[in-house]
Amino acid sequence: MKATLERLANRASDEGLLDVAYAMSDSPFGALLLAATPKGLVKLSLPGHDPEQALEDLAARISPRLLEAPARLDEARRELDLYFEGKLTEFDLPLDWQLSRDFRRRALRAIDRIPYGKTRSYTEIARSAGNERAVRAAGSACGSNPIPIVVPCHRVLRTGGALGGYGGGLPMKEALLKLEGVR
Amino acid sequence: MPPFQTLLDDHAADVMGVLRGAVGRTDADDCFQETFLAALRAYPRLRDTSNLRGWLLTIAHRKAIDHHRANGRRPLPVGEVAEVGVSDPEPGDGIWEKVGALPPKQRAAVALRYGSDLPHAEIAAALGCSPEAARRSLHEGIKRLRKELA
């Protein structure tokens, strides 16, 4: 049955019927859910978040034509594995930004430009996104980041250096910063 | 609308069971692909998601019929014909071959009842007929099988 289902996912993809492909991926922090549209990686769900719920959400917001198709996420998984081993400092993955809009999307794009091993404050992100006073909104853009780790919201800290928040929990944020040699 | 993957998780085994009954093991995989590709194509426009299983089985049934029609038009490929009698085929497989030779409605009714263990109401839903007609097709199919096996 496994081969049959793989064949189905491949044919669906070839015939343009696979709008969202997903796969689970192991990480040092637990299982990650990865999802991609034909445009690129659209969602990365951190451990501690219910993958079923995430899939239902993707079906509702993007398309119900959603299938488990690990082959479509091979490159993302490969780069994430290397990143967790400390061997990759910049992701080279096409991203699909459709799950965030307006100010949030601008804030996330600013976050996407923070180099490996560097940090920015929420205020700096608010300024880059075009509204220096929208510090809280910058914080909630981080909180709603659909593609954490790859879009490195863990590199955003409070002014003064306090950790702030993280969707995967503060220990994970701290571990990622340590991996990158920040703390 | 549930993610399409949940339809596969919940019903792929049943659909495969029905198709194996209706077209045989060798061709079931192709019919399975056609069934789920057709379902995937139509899924976003599907209005009523209350009986996804019945919907999938209806598509599977149509694909099985298409398959038999296409087969009917081309001669069956035969490799070498054995000169001596072969041993009896596996009982299960032999029966399903006979089921496969029934008229379409009877075949589908028998496959849905005994291949997928569906109740009459769901067979009717899958075949797009009344429960009474489904019962009749099933009855006729079984009668015919009994006669052939006797």
mmCIF file of C-alpha atoms in Angstrom, chain B:
data_model
loop_
_atom_site.group_PDB
_atom_site.id
_atom_site.type_symbol
_atom_site.label_atom_id
_atom_site.label_comp_id
_atom_site.label_asym_id
_atom_site.label_seq_id
_atom_site.Cartn_x
_atom_site.Cartn_y
_atom_site.Cartn_z
ATOM 1 C CA MET B 1 -13.555 20.358 4.463
ATOM 2 C CA PRO B 2 -11.075 17.776 5.821
ATOM 3 C CA PRO B 3 -7.565 17.551 4.314
ATOM 4 C CA PHE B 4 -7.666 15.045 1.445
ATOM 5 C CA GLN B 5 -5.048 12.944 3.222
ATOM 6 C CA THR B 6 -7.641 11.991 5.860
ATOM 7 C CA LEU B 7 -9.776 10.441 3.091
ATOM 8 C CA LEU B 8 -6.816 8.267 2.188
ATOM 9 C CA ASP B 9 -6.068 7.426 5.811
ATOM 10 C CA ASP B 10 -9.668 6.450 6.490
ATOM 11 C CA HIS B 11 -10.801 4.803 3.249
ATOM 12 C CA ALA B 12 -7.848 3.749 1.068
ATOM 13 C CA ALA B 13 -7.933 0.161 2.372
ATOM 14 C CA ASP B 14 -11.672 -0.190 1.718
ATOM 15 C CA VAL B 15 -11.420 1.260 -1.769
ATOM 16 C CA MET B 16 -8.559 -1.114 -2.561
ATOM 17 C CA GLY B 17 -10.604 -4.028 -1.191
ATOM 18 C CA VAL B 18 -13.553 -3.202 -3.403
ATOM 19 C CA LEU B 19 -11.367 -2.765 -6.465
ATOM 20 C CA ARG B 20 -9.547 -6.036 -5.875
ATOM 21 C CA GLY B 21 -12.928 -7.687 -5.767
ATOM 22 C CA ALA B 22 -14.198 -5.914 -8.841
ATOM 23 C CA VAL B 23 -11.200 -6.010 -11.215
ATOM 24 C CA GLY B 24 -8.716 -8.401 -9.608
ATOM 25 C CA ARG B 25 -5.442 -7.866 -7.820
ATOM 26 C CA THR B 26 -3.330 -6.999 -10.860
ATOM 27 C CA ASP B 27 -5.440 -4.132 -12.116
ATOM 28 C CA ALA B 28 -6.686 -2.866 -8.762
ATOM 29 C CA ASP B 29 -3.689 -0.567 -8.306
ATOM 30 C CA ASP B 30 -4.321 1.277 -11.582
ATOM 31 C CA CYS B 31 -8.021 1.659 -10.799
ATOM 32 C CA PHE B 32 -7.070 2.866 -7.320
ATOM 33 C CA GLN B 33 -4.892 5.612 -8.826
ATOM 34 C CA GLU B 34 -7.655 6.643 -11.228
ATOM 35 C CA THR B 35 -10.201 6.668 -8.413
ATOM 36 C CA PHE B 36 -8.220 8.917 -6.093
ATOM 37 C CA LEU B 37 -6.974 11.230 -8.850
ATOM 38 C CA ALA B 38 -10.583 11.755 -9.969
ATOM 39 C CA ALA B 39 -11.611 12.331 -6.357
ATOM 40 C CA LEU B 40 -8.758 14.792 -5.798
ATOM 41 C CA ARG B 41 -9.755 16.683 -8.934
ATOM 42 C CA ALA B 42 -13.383 17.035 -7.824
ATOM 43 C CA TYR B 43 -12.798 17.408 -4.085
ATOM 44 C CA PRO B 44 -12.653 21.211 -3.666
ATOM 45 C CA ARG B 45 -16.024 21.551 -5.406
ATOM 46 C CA LEU B 46 -17.693 18.763 -3.463
ATOM 47 C CA ARG B 47 -20.714 20.201 -1.666
ATOM 48 C CA ASP B 48 -21.790 17.400 0.600
ATOM 49 C CA THR B 49 -18.989 15.900 2.680
ATOM 50 C CA SER B 50 -21.274 13.894 4.972
ATOM 51 C CA ASN B 51 -20.631 10.565 3.226
ATOM 52 C CA LEU B 52 -17.099 10.700 1.837
ATOM 53 C CA ARG B 53 -16.788 6.939 1.976
ATOM 54 C CA GLY B 54 -19.875 6.429 -0.184
ATOM 55 C CA TRP B 55 -18.601 9.108 -2.564
ATOM 56 C CA LEU B 56 -15.218 7.406 -2.962
ATOM 57 C CA LEU B 57 -16.799 3.986 -3.416
ATOM 58 C CA THR B 58 -19.086 5.373 -6.107
ATOM 59 C CA ILE B 59 -16.058 6.694 -8.000
ATOM 60 C CA ALA B 60 -14.230 3.381 -7.492
ATOM 61 C CA HIS B 61 -17.231 1.532 -8.836
ATOM 62 C CA ARG B 62 -17.317 3.709 -11.960
ATOM 63 C CA LYS B 63 -13.589 3.278 -12.519
ATOM 64 C CA ALA B 64 -14.025 -0.498 -12.223
ATOM 65 C CA ILE B 65 -16.789 -0.409 -14.826
ATOM 66 C CA ASP B 66 -14.642 1.759 -17.127
ATOM 67 C CA HIS B 67 -11.849 -0.723 -16.704
ATOM 68 C CA HIS B 68 -14.048 -3.675 -17.702
ATOM 69 C CA ARG B 69 -15.460 -1.816 -20.685
ATOM 70 C CA ALA B 70 -11.965 -1.008 -21.923
ATOM 71 C CA ASN B 71 -10.913 -4.613 -21.356
ATOM 72 C CA GLY B 72 -13.931 -5.921 -23.216
ATOM 73 C CA ARG B 73 -12.802 -4.103 -26.326
ATOM 74 C CA ARG B 74 -9.345 -5.604 -26.400
ATOM 75 C CA PRO B 75 -8.496 -9.302 -26.490
ATOM 76 C CA LEU B 76 -7.130 -10.779 -23.318
ATOM 77 C CA PRO B 77 -3.380 -11.253 -23.571
ATOM 78 C CA VAL B 78 -2.535 -14.905 -23.034
ATOM 79 C CA GLY B 79 1.032 -16.062 -22.608
ATOM 80 C CA GLU B 80 1.569 -19.769 -22.870
ATOM 81 C CA VAL B 81 -1.279 -22.144 -22.403
ATOM 82 C CA ALA B 82 -0.515 -24.960 -20.027
ATOM 83 C CA GLU B 83 -0.764 -28.398 -21.598
ATOM 84 C CA VAL B 84 -1.465 -30.186 -18.391
ATOM 85 C CA GLY B 85 -4.088 -29.408 -15.803
ATOM 86 C CA VAL B 86 -2.973 -26.947 -13.153
ATOM 87 C CA SER B 87 -3.807 -27.289 -9.492
ATOM 88 C CA ASP B 88 -6.863 -25.543 -8.140
ATOM 89 C CA PRO B 89 -6.459 -21.801 -7.799
ATOM 90 C CA GLU B 90 -6.489 -20.245 -4.360
ATOM 91 C CA PRO B 91 -10.094 -20.370 -3.225
ATOM 92 C CA GLY B 92 -10.367 -16.614 -2.582
ATOM 93 C CA ASP B 93 -8.893 -15.613 -5.910
ATOM 94 C CA GLY B 94 -11.030 -18.076 -7.850
ATOM 95 C CA ILE B 95 -14.181 -16.681 -6.326
ATOM 96 C CA TRP B 96 -13.248 -13.099 -7.085
ATOM 97 C CA GLU B 97 -12.539 -13.998 -10.681
ATOM 98 C CA LYS B 98 -16.083 -15.303 -10.905
ATOM 99 C CA VAL B 99 -17.346 -12.184 -9.178
ATOM 100 C CA GLY B 100 -15.434 -10.169 -11.742
ATOM 101 C CA ALA B 101 -17.309 -11.979 -14.517
ATOM 102 C CA LEU B 102 -20.759 -10.981 -13.189
ATOM 103 C CA PRO B 103 -22.774 -8.206 -14.884
ATOM 104 C CA PRO B 104 -21.574 -4.788 -13.602
ATOM 105 C CA LYS B 105 -24.326 -4.035 -11.059
ATOM 106 C CA GLN B 106 -24.275 -7.516 -9.590
ATOM 107 C CA ARG B 107 -20.504 -7.556 -9.484
ATOM 108 C CA ALA B 108 -20.319 -4.226 -7.710
ATOM 109 C CA ALA B 109 -23.033 -5.201 -5.240
ATOM 110 C CA VAL B 110 -21.270 -8.451 -4.369
ATOM 111 C CA ALA B 111 -17.873 -6.738 -4.112
ATOM 112 C CA LEU B 112 -19.243 -3.983 -1.899
ATOM 113 C CA ARG B 113 -21.105 -6.416 0.321
ATOM 114 C CA TYR B 114 -18.471 -9.113 0.749
ATOM 115 C CA GLY B 115 -15.308 -7.269 -0.238
ATOM 116 C CA SER B 116 -15.954 -4.170 1.883
ATOM 117 C CA ASP B 117 -18.615 -5.440 4.243
ATOM 118 C CA LEU B 118 -20.967 -2.554 3.448
ATOM 119 C CA PRO B 119 -24.628 -2.593 4.567
ATOM 120 C CA HIS B 120 -27.330 -2.451 1.877
ATOM 121 C CA ALA B 121 -28.027 1.242 2.390
ATOM 122 C CA GLU B 122 -24.398 2.150 1.708
ATOM 123 C CA ILE B 123 -24.207 -0.165 -1.286
ATOM 124 C CA ALA B 124 -27.246 1.652 -2.647
ATOM 125 C CA ALA B 125 -25.550 5.009 -2.007
ATOM 126 C CA ALA B 126 -22.387 3.828 -3.732
ATOM 127 C CA LEU B 127 -24.285 2.477 -6.749
ATOM 128 C CA GLY B 128 -26.708 5.369 -6.956
ATOM 129 C CA CYS B 129 -29.788 3.163 -6.740
ATOM 130 C CA SER B 130 -32.480 2.340 -4.188
ATOM 131 C CA PRO B 131 -31.666 -0.044 -1.327
ATOM 132 C CA GLU B 132 -34.246 -2.391 -2.812
ATOM 133 C CA ALA B 133 -32.459 -2.437 -6.166
ATOM 134 C CA ALA B 134 -29.114 -2.947 -4.417
ATOM 135 C CA ARG B 135 -30.543 -5.901 -2.519
ATOM 136 C CA ARG B 136 -31.882 -7.349 -5.749
ATOM 137 C CA SER B 137 -28.536 -7.001 -7.566
ATOM 138 C CA LEU B 138 -26.795 -8.647 -4.657
ATOM 139 C CA HIS B 139 -29.318 -11.474 -4.581
ATOM 140 C CA GLU B 140 -29.050 -12.070 -8.348
ATOM 141 C CA GLY B 141 -25.252 -11.991 -8.152
ATOM 142 C CA ILE B 142 -25.106 -14.523 -5.329
ATOM 143 C CA LYS B 143 -27.614 -16.783 -7.064
ATOM 144 C CA ARG B 144 -25.503 -16.764 -10.192
ATOM 145 C CA LEU B 145 -22.287 -17.458 -8.275
ATOM 146 C CA ARG B 146 -23.930 -20.386 -6.485
ATOM 147 C CA LYS B 147 -25.029 -21.846 -9.798
ATOM 148 C CA GLU B 148 -21.566 -21.466 -11.327
ATOM 149 C CA LEU B 149 -19.788 -22.907 -8.326
ATOM 150 C CA ALA B 150 -22.165 -25.849 -7.957
#
